Amino acid sequence: MCKLQGREEFRRIDFVQKLTRDQILPSTAKTPDRREQQEEEAATVQVREQDRDVLVLKKVSSERPASTAGSGESDWRYMVVSGTPEKILEHLLNDLHLDDVQDKETDTLLDDFLLTYTVFMTTDDLCQALLRHYCAKKYDGKADSPVALCTKRKVLLLASQWTALYKDWLHDDEHSKLFLKTLYRYVLDDVYEYPILEKELKEFQKVLRIHRRHTVDEYSPHRKNRALFHQFSLKENWLQHRGNVNEIEEIFCRVYITDHSYVSIRMKVSSSVQDILKIVAERIQHPEEDLTLVTVTFSGEKHELLPTEIALSKTLESSSRIYTYRKSDTLNPFAENEETQQRSVRILGMNTWDIALELTSFDWSLFNSIHEQELIYFTFSRQGKGENTLNLSLLLQRCNEVQLWVATEILLCSQLGKRVQLVKKFIKIAAHCKAQRNLNSFFAIIMGLNTASVCRLSQTWEKIPGKFKKLFSELESLTDPSLNHKAYRDAFKKMKPPKIPFMPLLLKDVTFIHEGNKTFLDNLVNFEKLHMIADTVRSLRHCRNNQFANDLPQKEHQEAKFYTNHLLVIDNQQTLFELSHRIEPRV
């Protein structure tokens, strides 16, 4: 414990670090190993203001190269354990270097703070705190103090890093937009007095140009981590989006065939009713001219859509579903499983590598659009998280739909011989997904084959050749949950990027850290917990180091693409069991 005197000293975290290197008050307790206790005491610094702790630091080894440390620097530094939001930010600003490259520890602290600050403070709080630091008169009370100028430059550096990390996430926030404009005006005022700020001003102008371009062109094709995909969920049943949607965007919607089966469709926002009918007709192998789209509200009201209408117009009620009905004088819905009778199994004629490649392309487009912040919001915001976790939710939905699609395709195949071929096909597709480093679809397919309604098909599994059973057993071992999914983690770690992780397991890791550690300790932010969460979230960056387009063949198989973009799914377990018992009754 280091005791400091004077309020100004408490505000200077650099003073705390310097003092602890030179003066560690000896312990008065009598223990057998006094040196060990003194070392333990020296490893922790608690900063107090007005008789309460405001910051706790821990001594750790530094990975800073010896050449940069200087003769007076030790090979260790103090890292944040916990603290108030204001003091953590103050420590971060003090720790920043104005060099082009930060040392590893400072860069990690900055990244931890920017990724997780929404847990313990609002964006408005952060903006106001940064403005206060920028305008503050430092310790000697003079505005032109060298320390004050240094702090201004550090605030600009932090603001630039913030906007670079969050990209389009900030352009929807009014507080951040006002902050950027205000800070820019401050810099313009100061640049004449401090010419050294000219470099920071130019960098900040680049940030503002990006920001302004977002406000003009909300969905530029060059915009990274954009919400390119939107979900037309037929449960909530309205298009979830940030900003205005234009024609280049794609959405997902569910067109229900019966109450328990639907076609999951990926299409452009501007698609007409006729475009959707063409997809549905081909997917369920029914004449297009005999079909029509109908919106059905939960109260039972029906409204037939015209072929030339834009399918997802805002006139659609939020409490309705889209169904496909047969045309007649009276609108007739399909009976359960009627739409799938006498259907041919087209997937048997497709190349398994092409199907796996299209599954990977689809998953990558979703995975690459996920912002790291979405995992933070998903973990900490249990209510109203849909708005901020859109792309993540779509990838999780896709995983569930692929699992159900596998079971649906197998259970809708009434001929034993073709059903055996279909199971073999899916085993090969799963193997190809693993080879393409798409563990999300790999897990989904294996779980689909392990669905209870598929596992009970004893006649089908008995006819699967031994080499396929062996291959399936090897693939299945990777999904073994024992030892905290050790088999999967070891295999995934050896895979080079780009690669797609099994997202539910990554979310489980973040959730376990969250639920196993308190966010606040004695009214201080538990920053060690936030560091562990940020470290897990950062694994997304490693997975996305490269693009799949540079690594996988570019050949596009149109039939496989259509098949994987528009999945036919039965989402009711009871219906799946009924199909299972129908094709293989118990003797």
PDB file of N, CA and C in Angstrom, residues 363-449:
ATOM      1  N   ASP A 363     -21.786 -18.564 -44.656  1.00  0.00           N
ATOM      2  CA  ASP A 363     -21.417 -18.341 -43.255  1.00  0.00           C
ATOM      3  C   ASP A 363     -20.358 -17.247 -43.123  1.00  0.00           C
ATOM      4  N   TRP A 364     -19.398 -17.233 -44.054  1.00  0.00           N
ATOM      5  CA  TRP A 364     -18.336 -16.233 -43.980  1.00  0.00           C
ATOM      6  C   TRP A 364     -18.886 -14.818 -44.154  1.00  0.00           C
ATOM      7  N   SER A 365     -19.846 -14.672 -45.068  1.00  0.00           N
ATOM      8  CA  SER A 365     -20.433 -13.339 -45.281  1.00  0.00           C
ATOM      9  C   SER A 365     -21.109 -12.835 -44.012  1.00  0.00           C
ATOM     10  N   LEU A 366     -21.707 -13.729 -43.247  1.00  0.00           N
ATOM     11  CA  LEU A 366     -22.310 -13.351 -41.967  1.00  0.00           C
ATOM     12  C   LEU A 366     -21.243 -13.131 -40.895  1.00  0.00           C
ATOM     13  N   PHE A 367     -20.324 -14.082 -40.781  1.00  0.00           N
ATOM     14  CA  PHE A 367     -19.295 -14.007 -39.747  1.00  0.00           C
ATOM     15  C   PHE A 367     -18.424 -12.763 -39.916  1.00  0.00           C
ATOM     16  N   ASN A 368     -18.091 -12.429 -41.142  1.00  0.00           N
ATOM     17  CA  ASN A 368     -17.229 -11.286 -41.412  1.00  0.00           C
ATOM     18  C   ASN A 368     -17.935  -9.960 -41.146  1.00  0.00           C
ATOM     19  N   SER A 369     -19.260  -9.989 -41.034  1.00  0.00           N
ATOM     20  CA  SER A 369     -20.023  -8.773 -40.766  1.00  0.00           C
ATOM     21  C   SER A 369     -20.252  -8.541 -39.272  1.00  0.00           C
ATOM     22  N   ILE A 370     -19.900  -9.519 -38.440  1.00  0.00           N
ATOM     23  CA  ILE A 370     -20.122  -9.382 -37.002  1.00  0.00           C
ATOM     24  C   ILE A 370     -19.101  -8.413 -36.403  1.00  0.00           C
ATOM     25  N   HIS A 371     -19.584  -7.417 -35.688  1.00  0.00           N
ATOM     26  CA  HIS A 371     -18.702  -6.506 -34.970  1.00  0.00           C
ATOM     27  C   HIS A 371     -18.394  -7.118 -33.605  1.00  0.00           C
ATOM     28  N   GLU A 372     -17.174  -6.902 -33.143  1.00  0.00           N
ATOM     29  CA  GLU A 372     -16.779  -7.466 -31.850  1.00  0.00           C
ATOM     30  C   GLU A 372     -17.704  -7.004 -30.732  1.00  0.00           C
ATOM     31  N   GLN A 373     -18.233  -5.788 -30.847  1.00  0.00           N
ATOM     32  CA  GLN A 373     -19.132  -5.261 -29.831  1.00  0.00           C
ATOM     33  C   GLN A 373     -20.408  -6.085 -29.695  1.00  0.00           C
ATOM     34  N   GLU A 374     -20.786  -6.788 -30.759  1.00  0.00           N
ATOM     35  CA  GLU A 374     -22.017  -7.576 -30.715  1.00  0.00           C
ATOM     36  C   GLU A 374     -21.924  -8.670 -29.645  1.00  0.00           C
ATOM     37  N   LEU A 375     -20.737  -9.237 -29.451  1.00  0.00           N
ATOM     38  CA  LEU A 375     -20.575 -10.261 -28.423  1.00  0.00           C
ATOM     39  C   LEU A 375     -20.702  -9.655 -27.030  1.00  0.00           C
ATOM     40  N   ILE A 376     -20.218  -8.416 -26.870  1.00  0.00           N
ATOM     41  CA  ILE A 376     -20.335  -7.732 -25.581  1.00  0.00           C
ATOM     42  C   ILE A 376     -21.802  -7.446 -25.281  1.00  0.00           C
ATOM     43  N   TYR A 377     -22.517  -6.910 -26.254  1.00  0.00           N
ATOM     44  CA  TYR A 377     -23.941  -6.613 -26.063  1.00  0.00           C
ATOM     45  C   TYR A 377     -24.734  -7.891 -25.814  1.00  0.00           C
ATOM     46  N   PHE A 378     -24.402  -8.948 -26.547  1.00  0.00           N
ATOM     47  CA  PHE A 378     -25.126 -10.211 -26.395  1.00  0.00           C
ATOM     48  C   PHE A 378     -24.972 -10.744 -24.977  1.00  0.00           C
ATOM     49  N   THR A 379     -23.789 -10.582 -24.399  1.00  0.00           N
ATOM     50  CA  THR A 379     -23.500 -11.130 -23.072  1.00  0.00           C
ATOM     51  C   THR A 379     -24.095 -10.281 -21.959  1.00  0.00           C
ATOM     52  N   PHE A 380     -23.976  -8.966 -22.073  1.00  0.00           N
ATOM     53  CA  PHE A 380     -24.364  -8.089 -20.972  1.00  0.00           C
ATOM     54  C   PHE A 380     -25.777  -7.545 -21.096  1.00  0.00           C
ATOM     55  N   SER A 381     -26.332  -7.497 -22.305  1.00  0.00           N
ATOM     56  CA  SER A 381     -27.656  -6.888 -22.496  1.00  0.00           C
ATOM     57  C   SER A 381     -28.660  -7.965 -22.838  1.00  0.00           C
ATOM     58  N   ARG A 382     -29.324  -8.464 -21.844  1.00  0.00           N
ATOM     59  CA  ARG A 382     -30.290  -9.538 -22.064  1.00  0.00           C
ATOM     60  C   ARG A 382     -31.619  -9.020 -22.597  1.00  0.00           C
ATOM     61  N   GLN A 383     -31.858  -7.723 -22.487  1.00  0.00           N
ATOM     62  CA  GLN A 383     -33.102  -7.156 -22.977  1.00  0.00           C
ATOM     63  C   GLN A 383     -32.767  -6.148 -24.063  1.00  0.00           C
ATOM     64  N   GLY A 384     -33.542  -6.205 -25.144  1.00  0.00           N
ATOM     65  CA  GLY A 384     -33.371  -5.260 -26.226  1.00  0.00           C
ATOM     66  C   GLY A 384     -32.040  -5.380 -26.948  1.00  0.00           C
ATOM     67  N   LYS A 385     -31.463  -6.600 -26.941  1.00  0.00           N
ATOM     68  CA  LYS A 385     -30.147  -6.757 -27.537  1.00  0.00           C
ATOM     69  C   LYS A 385     -30.211  -6.957 -29.051  1.00  0.00           C
ATOM     70  N   GLY A 386     -31.404  -7.218 -29.608  1.00  0.00           N
ATOM     71  CA  GLY A 386     -31.515  -7.522 -31.022  1.00  0.00           C
ATOM     72  C   GLY A 386     -30.994  -6.422 -31.920  1.00  0.00           C
ATOM     73  N   GLU A 387     -31.192  -5.176 -31.512  1.00  0.00           N
ATOM     74  CA  GLU A 387     -30.773  -4.056 -32.335  1.00  0.00           C
ATOM     75  C   GLU A 387     -29.255  -4.006 -32.495  1.00  0.00           C
ATOM     76  N   ASN A 388     -28.521  -4.408 -31.464  1.00  0.00           N
ATOM     77  CA  ASN A 388     -27.069  -4.301 -31.482  1.00  0.00           C
ATOM     78  C   ASN A 388     -26.362  -5.631 -31.733  1.00  0.00           C
ATOM     79  N   THR A 389     -27.117  -6.704 -31.946  1.00  0.00           N
ATOM     80  CA  THR A 389     -26.498  -8.011 -32.182  1.00  0.00           C
ATOM     81  C   THR A 389     -27.066  -8.662 -33.443  1.00  0.00           C
ATOM     82  N   LEU A 390     -27.378  -7.834 -34.428  1.00  0.00           N
ATOM     83  CA  LEU A 390     -28.091  -8.313 -35.600  1.00  0.00           C
ATOM     84  C   LEU A 390     -27.328  -9.394 -36.360  1.00  0.00           C
ATOM     85  N   ASN A 391     -26.078  -9.111 -36.734  1.00  0.00           N
ATOM     86  CA  ASN A 391     -25.318 -10.074 -37.537  1.00  0.00           C
ATOM     87  C   ASN A 391     -24.992 -11.332 -36.748  1.00  0.00           C
ATOM     88  N   LEU A 392     -24.696 -11.160 -35.463  1.00  0.00           N
ATOM     89  CA  LEU A 392     -24.446 -12.323 -34.606  1.00  0.00           C
ATOM     90  C   LEU A 392     -25.687 -13.198 -34.507  1.00  0.00           C
ATOM     91  N   SER A 393     -26.841 -12.579 -34.326  1.00  0.00           N
ATOM     92  CA  SER A 393     -28.097 -13.336 -34.232  1.00  0.00           C
ATOM     93  C   SER A 393     -28.387 -14.083 -35.526  1.00  0.00           C
ATOM     94  N   LEU A 394     -28.054 -13.471 -36.653  1.00  0.00           N
ATOM     95  CA  LEU A 394     -28.287 -14.134 -37.942  1.00  0.00           C
ATOM     96  C   LEU A 394     -27.387 -15.357 -38.106  1.00  0.00           C
ATOM     97  N   LEU A 395     -26.137 -15.263 -37.662  1.00  0.00           N
ATOM     98  CA  LEU A 395     -25.248 -16.418 -37.770  1.00  0.00           C
ATOM     99  C   LEU A 395     -25.710 -17.542 -36.852  1.00  0.00           C
ATOM    100  N   LEU A 396     -26.190 -17.204 -35.653  1.00  0.00           N
ATOM    101  CA  LEU A 396     -26.720 -18.223 -34.744  1.00  0.00           C
ATOM    102  C   LEU A 396     -27.992 -18.848 -35.336  1.00  0.00           C
ATOM    103  N   GLN A 397     -28.830 -18.007 -35.940  1.00  0.00           N
ATOM    104  CA  GLN A 397     -30.041 -18.527 -36.579  1.00  0.00           C
ATOM    105  C   GLN A 397     -29.680 -19.458 -37.728  1.00  0.00           C
ATOM    106  N   ARG A 398     -28.665 -19.075 -38.488  1.00  0.00           N
ATOM    107  CA  ARG A 398     -28.231 -19.899 -39.616  1.00  0.00           C
ATOM    108  C   ARG A 398     -27.762 -21.269 -39.136  1.00  0.00           C
ATOM    109  N   CYS A 399     -27.021 -21.299 -38.032  1.00  0.00           N
ATOM    110  CA  CYS A 399     -26.548 -22.571 -37.479  1.00  0.00           C
ATOM    111  C   CYS A 399     -27.727 -23.471 -37.123  1.00  0.00           C
ATOM    112  N   ASN A 400     -28.745 -22.907 -36.501  1.00  0.00           N
ATOM    113  CA  ASN A 400     -29.934 -23.689 -36.137  1.00  0.00           C
ATOM    114  C   ASN A 400     -30.672 -24.179 -37.378  1.00  0.00           C
ATOM    115  N   GLU A 401     -30.754 -23.313 -38.389  1.00  0.00           N
ATOM    116  CA  GLU A 401     -31.490 -23.697 -39.595  1.00  0.00           C
ATOM    117  C   GLU A 401     -30.772 -24.786 -40.384  1.00  0.00           C
ATOM    118  N   VAL A 402     -29.449 -24.733 -40.438  1.00  0.00           N
ATOM    119  CA  VAL A 402     -28.705 -25.790 -41.130  1.00  0.00           C
ATOM    120  C   VAL A 402     -28.904 -27.121 -40.419  1.00  0.00           C
ATOM    121  N   GLN A 403     -28.909 -27.104 -39.097  1.00  0.00           N
ATOM    122  CA  GLN A 403     -29.154 -28.325 -38.324  1.00  0.00           C
ATOM    123  C   GLN A 403     -30.531 -28.898 -38.642  1.00  0.00           C
ATOM    124  N   LEU A 404     -31.557 -28.037 -38.641  1.00  0.00           N
ATOM    125  CA  LEU A 404     -32.919 -28.492 -38.950  1.00  0.00           C
ATOM    126  C   LEU A 404     -33.056 -28.899 -40.414  1.00  0.00           C
ATOM    127  N   TRP A 405     -32.348 -28.215 -41.290  1.00  0.00           N
ATOM    128  CA  TRP A 405     -32.395 -28.536 -42.725  1.00  0.00           C
ATOM    129  C   TRP A 405     -31.891 -29.948 -42.979  1.00  0.00           C
ATOM    130  N   VAL A 406     -30.796 -30.327 -42.326  1.00  0.00           N
ATOM    131  CA  VAL A 406     -30.240 -31.680 -42.480  1.00  0.00           C
ATOM    132  C   VAL A 406     -31.278 -32.723 -42.073  1.00  0.00           C
ATOM    133  N   ALA A 407     -31.888 -32.525 -40.900  1.00  0.00           N
ATOM    134  CA  ALA A 407     -32.906 -33.473 -40.440  1.00  0.00           C
ATOM    135  C   ALA A 407     -34.109 -33.475 -41.372  1.00  0.00           C
ATOM    136  N   THR A 408     -34.519 -32.286 -41.850  1.00  0.00           N
ATOM    137  CA  THR A 408     -35.689 -32.187 -42.730  1.00  0.00           C
ATOM    138  C   THR A 408     -35.470 -32.952 -44.022  1.00  0.00           C
ATOM    139  N   GLU A 409     -34.309 -32.744 -44.658  1.00  0.00           N
ATOM    140  CA  GLU A 409     -34.026 -33.406 -45.938  1.00  0.00           C
ATOM    141  C   GLU A 409     -34.044 -34.929 -45.781  1.00  0.00           C
ATOM    142  N   ILE A 410     -33.469 -35.424 -44.704  1.00  0.00           N
ATOM    143  CA  ILE A 410     -33.408 -36.874 -44.498  1.00  0.00           C
ATOM    144  C   ILE A 410     -34.797 -37.442 -44.226  1.00  0.00           C
ATOM    145  N   LEU A 411     -35.570 -36.769 -43.386  1.00  0.00           N
ATOM    146  CA  LEU A 411     -36.866 -37.302 -42.970  1.00  0.00           C
ATOM    147  C   LEU A 411     -37.942 -37.135 -44.041  1.00  0.00           C
ATOM    148  N   LEU A 412     -37.725 -36.238 -44.995  1.00  0.00           N
ATOM    149  CA  LEU A 412     -38.683 -36.099 -46.092  1.00  0.00           C
ATOM    150  C   LEU A 412     -38.410 -37.078 -47.225  1.00  0.00           C
ATOM    151  N   CYS A 413     -37.334 -37.840 -47.109  1.00  0.00           N
ATOM    152  CA  CYS A 413     -36.982 -38.831 -48.128  1.00  0.00           C
ATOM    153  C   CYS A 413     -37.593 -40.178 -47.724  1.00  0.00           C
ATOM    154  N   SER A 414     -38.624 -40.597 -48.422  1.00  0.00           N
ATOM    155  CA  SER A 414     -39.370 -41.799 -48.022  1.00  0.00           C
ATOM    156  C   SER A 414     -38.737 -43.095 -48.513  1.00  0.00           C
ATOM    157  N   GLN A 415     -37.844 -43.029 -49.511  1.00  0.00           N
ATOM    158  CA  GLN A 415     -37.223 -44.234 -50.059  1.00  0.00           C
ATOM    159  C   GLN A 415     -35.925 -44.548 -49.298  1.00  0.00           C
ATOM    160  N   LEU A 416     -35.836 -45.775 -48.803  1.00  0.00           N
ATOM    161  CA  LEU A 416     -34.712 -46.168 -47.961  1.00  0.00           C
ATOM    162  C   LEU A 416     -33.374 -46.001 -48.681  1.00  0.00           C
ATOM    163  N   GLY A 417     -33.285 -46.461 -49.921  1.00  0.00           N
ATOM    164  CA  GLY A 417     -32.024 -46.386 -50.661  1.00  0.00           C
ATOM    165  C   GLY A 417     -31.536 -44.952 -50.815  1.00  0.00           C
ATOM    166  N   LYS A 418     -32.454 -44.045 -51.185  1.00  0.00           N
ATOM    167  CA  LYS A 418     -32.070 -42.640 -51.352  1.00  0.00           C
ATOM    168  C   LYS A 418     -31.747 -42.001 -50.007  1.00  0.00           C
ATOM    169  N   ARG A 419     -32.431 -42.466 -48.974  1.00  0.00           N
ATOM    170  CA  ARG A 419     -32.169 -41.912 -47.642  1.00  0.00           C
ATOM    171  C   ARG A 419     -30.762 -42.279 -47.179  1.00  0.00           C
ATOM    172  N   VAL A 420     -30.334 -43.486 -47.480  1.00  0.00           N
ATOM    173  CA  VAL A 420     -28.968 -43.902 -47.154  1.00  0.00           C
ATOM    174  C   VAL A 420     -27.967 -43.033 -47.908  1.00  0.00           C
ATOM    175  N   GLN A 421     -28.230 -42.813 -49.208  1.00  0.00           N
ATOM    176  CA  GLN A 421     -27.353 -41.951 -50.002  1.00  0.00           C
ATOM    177  C   GLN A 421     -27.304 -40.533 -49.442  1.00  0.00           C
ATOM    178  N   LEU A 422     -28.430 -40.082 -48.935  1.00  0.00           N
ATOM    179  CA  LEU A 422     -28.508 -38.722 -48.400  1.00  0.00           C
ATOM    180  C   LEU A 422     -27.681 -38.582 -47.123  1.00  0.00           C
ATOM    181  N   VAL A 423     -27.752 -39.582 -46.251  1.00  0.00           N
ATOM    182  CA  VAL A 423     -26.949 -39.541 -45.026  1.00  0.00           C
ATOM    183  C   VAL A 423     -25.465 -39.539 -45.378  1.00  0.00           C
ATOM    184  N   LYS A 424     -25.064 -40.386 -46.331  1.00  0.00           N
ATOM    185  CA  LYS A 424     -23.672 -40.408 -46.771  1.00  0.00           C
ATOM    186  C   LYS A 424     -23.256 -39.046 -47.334  1.00  0.00           C
ATOM    187  N   LYS A 425     -24.184 -38.434 -48.053  1.00  0.00           N
ATOM    188  CA  LYS A 425     -23.914 -37.118 -48.658  1.00  0.00           C
ATOM    189  C   LYS A 425     -23.624 -36.085 -47.573  1.00  0.00           C
ATOM    190  N   PHE A 426     -24.435 -36.063 -46.543  1.00  0.00           N
ATOM    191  CA  PHE A 426     -24.247 -35.084 -45.480  1.00  0.00           C
ATOM    192  C   PHE A 426     -22.966 -35.341 -44.682  1.00  0.00           C
ATOM    193  N   ILE A 427     -22.590 -36.608 -44.531  1.00  0.00           N
ATOM    194  CA  ILE A 427     -21.327 -36.911 -43.854  1.00  0.00           C
ATOM    195  C   ILE A 427     -20.161 -36.334 -44.646  1.00  0.00           C
ATOM    196  N   LYS A 428     -20.202 -36.476 -45.969  1.00  0.00           N
ATOM    197  CA  LYS A 428     -19.143 -35.933 -46.815  1.00  0.00           C
ATOM    198  C   LYS A 428     -19.144 -34.405 -46.791  1.00  0.00           C
ATOM    199  N   ILE A 429     -20.337 -33.809 -46.780  1.00  0.00           N
ATOM    200  CA  ILE A 429     -20.412 -32.338 -46.721  1.00  0.00           C
ATOM    201  C   ILE A 429     -19.808 -31.828 -45.419  1.00  0.00           C
ATOM    202  N   ALA A 430     -20.100 -32.530 -44.319  1.00  0.00           N
ATOM    203  CA  ALA A 430     -19.524 -32.141 -43.024  1.00  0.00           C
ATOM    204  C   ALA A 430     -18.000 -32.220 -43.072  1.00  0.00           C
ATOM    205  N   ALA A 431     -17.467 -33.280 -43.684  1.00  0.00           N
ATOM    206  CA  ALA A 431     -16.013 -33.428 -43.801  1.00  0.00           C
ATOM    207  C   ALA A 431     -15.419 -32.288 -44.623  1.00  0.00           C
ATOM    208  N   HIS A 432     -16.120 -31.904 -45.695  1.00  0.00           N
ATOM    209  CA  HIS A 432     -15.636 -30.801 -46.534  1.00  0.00           C
ATOM    210  C   HIS A 432     -15.695 -29.466 -45.780  1.00  0.00           C
ATOM    211  N   CYS A 433     -16.723 -29.266 -44.991  1.00  0.00           N
ATOM    212  CA  CYS A 433     -16.813 -28.035 -44.195  1.00  0.00           C
ATOM    213  C   CYS A 433     -15.642 -27.939 -43.226  1.00  0.00           C
ATOM    214  N   LYS A 434     -15.270 -29.070 -42.642  1.00  0.00           N
ATOM    215  CA  LYS A 434     -14.110 -29.088 -41.751  1.00  0.00           C
ATOM    216  C   LYS A 434     -12.838 -28.765 -42.529  1.00  0.00           C
ATOM    217  N   ALA A 435     -12.721 -29.336 -43.719  1.00  0.00           N
ATOM    218  CA  ALA A 435     -11.539 -29.075 -44.545  1.00  0.00           C
ATOM    219  C   ALA A 435     -11.468 -27.608 -44.957  1.00  0.00           C
ATOM    220  N   GLN A 436     -12.620 -26.983 -45.129  1.00  0.00           N
ATOM    221  CA  GLN A 436     -12.681 -25.564 -45.498  1.00  0.00           C
ATOM    222  C   GLN A 436     -12.635 -24.648 -44.273  1.00  0.00           C
ATOM    223  N   ARG A 437     -12.447 -25.235 -43.099  1.00  0.00           N
ATOM    224  CA  ARG A 437     -12.315 -24.516 -41.829  1.00  0.00           C
ATOM    225  C   ARG A 437     -13.583 -23.736 -41.469  1.00  0.00           C
ATOM    226  N   ASN A 438     -14.711 -24.307 -41.830  1.00  0.00           N
ATOM    227  CA  ASN A 438     -16.005 -23.740 -41.450  1.00  0.00           C
ATOM    228  C   ASN A 438     -16.596 -24.626 -40.356  1.00  0.00           C
ATOM    229  N   LEU A 439     -16.241 -24.326 -39.102  1.00  0.00           N
ATOM    230  CA  LEU A 439     -16.677 -25.174 -38.001  1.00  0.00           C
ATOM    231  C   LEU A 439     -18.113 -24.885 -37.589  1.00  0.00           C
ATOM    232  N   ASN A 440     -18.672 -23.772 -38.037  1.00  0.00           N
ATOM    233  CA  ASN A 440     -20.056 -23.455 -37.699  1.00  0.00           C
ATOM    234  C   ASN A 440     -21.014 -24.395 -38.423  1.00  0.00           C
ATOM    235  N   SER A 441     -20.867 -24.511 -39.744  1.00  0.00           N
ATOM    236  CA  SER A 441     -21.711 -25.438 -40.503  1.00  0.00           C
ATOM    237  C   SER A 441     -21.346 -26.884 -40.198  1.00  0.00           C
ATOM    238  N   PHE A 442     -20.072 -27.145 -39.922  1.00  0.00           N
ATOM    239  CA  PHE A 442     -19.652 -28.501 -39.566  1.00  0.00           C
ATOM    240  C   PHE A 442     -20.415 -28.994 -38.343  1.00  0.00           C
ATOM    241  N   PHE A 443     -20.440 -28.177 -37.283  1.00  0.00           N
ATOM    242  CA  PHE A 443     -21.169 -28.559 -36.078  1.00  0.00           C
ATOM    243  C   PHE A 443     -22.657 -28.711 -36.375  1.00  0.00           C
ATOM    244  N   ALA A 444     -23.218 -27.804 -37.165  1.00  0.00           N
ATOM    245  CA  ALA A 444     -24.653 -27.837 -37.451  1.00  0.00           C
ATOM    246  C   ALA A 444     -25.040 -29.132 -38.156  1.00  0.00           C
ATOM    247  N   ILE A 445     -24.215 -29.566 -39.125  1.00  0.00           N
ATOM    248  CA  ILE A 445     -24.528 -30.792 -39.866  1.00  0.00           C
ATOM    249  C   ILE A 445     -24.413 -32.020 -38.963  1.00  0.00           C
ATOM    250  N   ILE A 446     -23.349 -32.074 -38.166  1.00  0.00           N
ATOM    251  CA  ILE A 446     -23.184 -33.214 -37.253  1.00  0.00           C
ATOM    252  C   ILE A 446     -24.339 -33.260 -36.252  1.00  0.00           C
ATOM    253  N   MET A 447     -24.743 -32.119 -35.728  1.00  0.00           N
ATOM    254  CA  MET A 447     -25.873 -32.091 -34.786  1.00  0.00           C
ATOM    255  C   MET A 447     -27.175 -32.465 -35.484  1.00  0.00           C
ATOM    256  N   GLY A 448     -27.313 -32.091 -36.761  1.00  0.00           N
ATOM    257  CA  GLY A 448     -28.501 -32.489 -37.517  1.00  0.00           C
ATOM    258  C   GLY A 448     -28.572 -33.992 -37.692  1.00  0.00           C
ATOM    259  N   LEU A 449     -27.411 -34.618 -37.967  1.00  0.00           N
ATOM    260  CA  LEU A 449     -27.374 -36.080 -38.103  1.00  0.00           C
ATOM    261  C   LEU A 449     -27.595 -36.778 -36.767  1.00  0.00           C
TER     262      LEU A 449
END
